[in-house]
Short mmCIF file of N, CA and C in Angstrom, two decimals:
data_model
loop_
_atom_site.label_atom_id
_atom_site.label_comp_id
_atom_site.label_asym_id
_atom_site.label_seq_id
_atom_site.Cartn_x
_atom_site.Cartn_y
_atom_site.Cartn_z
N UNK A 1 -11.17 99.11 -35.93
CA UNK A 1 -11.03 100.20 -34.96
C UNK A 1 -12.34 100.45 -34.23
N UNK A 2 -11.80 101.05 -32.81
CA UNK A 2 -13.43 101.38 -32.38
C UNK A 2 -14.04 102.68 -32.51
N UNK A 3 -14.97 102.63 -32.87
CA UNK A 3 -15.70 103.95 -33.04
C UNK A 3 -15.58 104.95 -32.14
N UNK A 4 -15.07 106.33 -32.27
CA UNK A 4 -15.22 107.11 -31.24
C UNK A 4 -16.14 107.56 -30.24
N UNK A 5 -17.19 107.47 -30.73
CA UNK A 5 -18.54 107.35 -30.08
C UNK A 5 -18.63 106.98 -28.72
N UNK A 6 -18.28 105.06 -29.05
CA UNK A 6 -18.07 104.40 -28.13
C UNK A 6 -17.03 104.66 -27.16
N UNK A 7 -15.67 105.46 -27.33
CA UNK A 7 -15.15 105.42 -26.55
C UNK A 7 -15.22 106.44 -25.60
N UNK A 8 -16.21 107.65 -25.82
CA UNK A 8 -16.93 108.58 -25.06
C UNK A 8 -17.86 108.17 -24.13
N UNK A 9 -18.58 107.32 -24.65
CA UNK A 9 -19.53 106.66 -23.41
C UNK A 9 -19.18 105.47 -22.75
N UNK A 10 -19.65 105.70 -21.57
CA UNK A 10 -19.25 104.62 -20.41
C UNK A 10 -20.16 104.36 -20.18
N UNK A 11 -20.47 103.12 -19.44
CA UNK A 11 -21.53 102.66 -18.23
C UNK A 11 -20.93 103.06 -17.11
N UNK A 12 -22.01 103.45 -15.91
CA UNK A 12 -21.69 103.44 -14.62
C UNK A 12 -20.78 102.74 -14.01
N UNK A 13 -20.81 101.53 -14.61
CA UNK A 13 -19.94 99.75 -14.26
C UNK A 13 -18.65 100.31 -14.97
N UNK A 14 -18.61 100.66 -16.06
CA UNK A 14 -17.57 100.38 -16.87
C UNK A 14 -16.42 101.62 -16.35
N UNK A 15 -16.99 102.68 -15.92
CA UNK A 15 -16.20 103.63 -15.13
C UNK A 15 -15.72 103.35 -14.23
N UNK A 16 -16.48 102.28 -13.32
CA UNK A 16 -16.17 102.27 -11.65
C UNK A 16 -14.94 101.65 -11.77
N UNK A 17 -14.96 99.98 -12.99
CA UNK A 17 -14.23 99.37 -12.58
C UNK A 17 -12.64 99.86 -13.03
N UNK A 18 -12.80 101.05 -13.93
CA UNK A 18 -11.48 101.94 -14.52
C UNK A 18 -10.89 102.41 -13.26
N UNK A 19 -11.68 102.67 -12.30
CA UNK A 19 -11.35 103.23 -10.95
C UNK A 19 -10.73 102.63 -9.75
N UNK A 20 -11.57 101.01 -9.99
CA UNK A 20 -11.24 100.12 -8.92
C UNK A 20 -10.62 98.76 -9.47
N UNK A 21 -9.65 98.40 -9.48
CA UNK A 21 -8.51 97.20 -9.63
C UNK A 21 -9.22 96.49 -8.83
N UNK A 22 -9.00 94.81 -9.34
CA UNK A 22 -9.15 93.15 -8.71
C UNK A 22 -8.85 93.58 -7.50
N UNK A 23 -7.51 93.90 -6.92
CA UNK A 23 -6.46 93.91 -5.67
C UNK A 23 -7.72 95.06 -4.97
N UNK A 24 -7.96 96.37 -5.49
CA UNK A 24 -8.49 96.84 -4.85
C UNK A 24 -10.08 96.31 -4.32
N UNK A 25 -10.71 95.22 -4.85
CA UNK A 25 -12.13 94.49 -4.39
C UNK A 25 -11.32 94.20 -3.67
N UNK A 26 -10.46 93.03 -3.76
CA UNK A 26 -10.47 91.92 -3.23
C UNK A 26 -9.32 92.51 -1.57
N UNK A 27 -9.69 93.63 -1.54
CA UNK A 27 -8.86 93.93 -0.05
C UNK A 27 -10.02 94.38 0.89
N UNK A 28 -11.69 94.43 -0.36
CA UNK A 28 -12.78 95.21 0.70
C UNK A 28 -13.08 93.88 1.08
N UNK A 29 -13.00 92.87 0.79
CA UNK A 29 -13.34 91.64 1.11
C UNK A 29 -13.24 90.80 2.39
#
């Protein structure tokens, strides 16, 4: 299991990409 800890913290990266889908890059493209 993963530690709860970890699932409280994010990276900057790791948020954005929760935010932004493949489809959604690949349409700024």
């Amino acid at each position: 299991n993963i530690p709860r800890k970890s699932l409280d913290y994010r990276t900057p990266l790791e948020v954005f990409l929760s935010y932004v889908s493949i489809d959604d890059l690949s349409n700024l493209i």
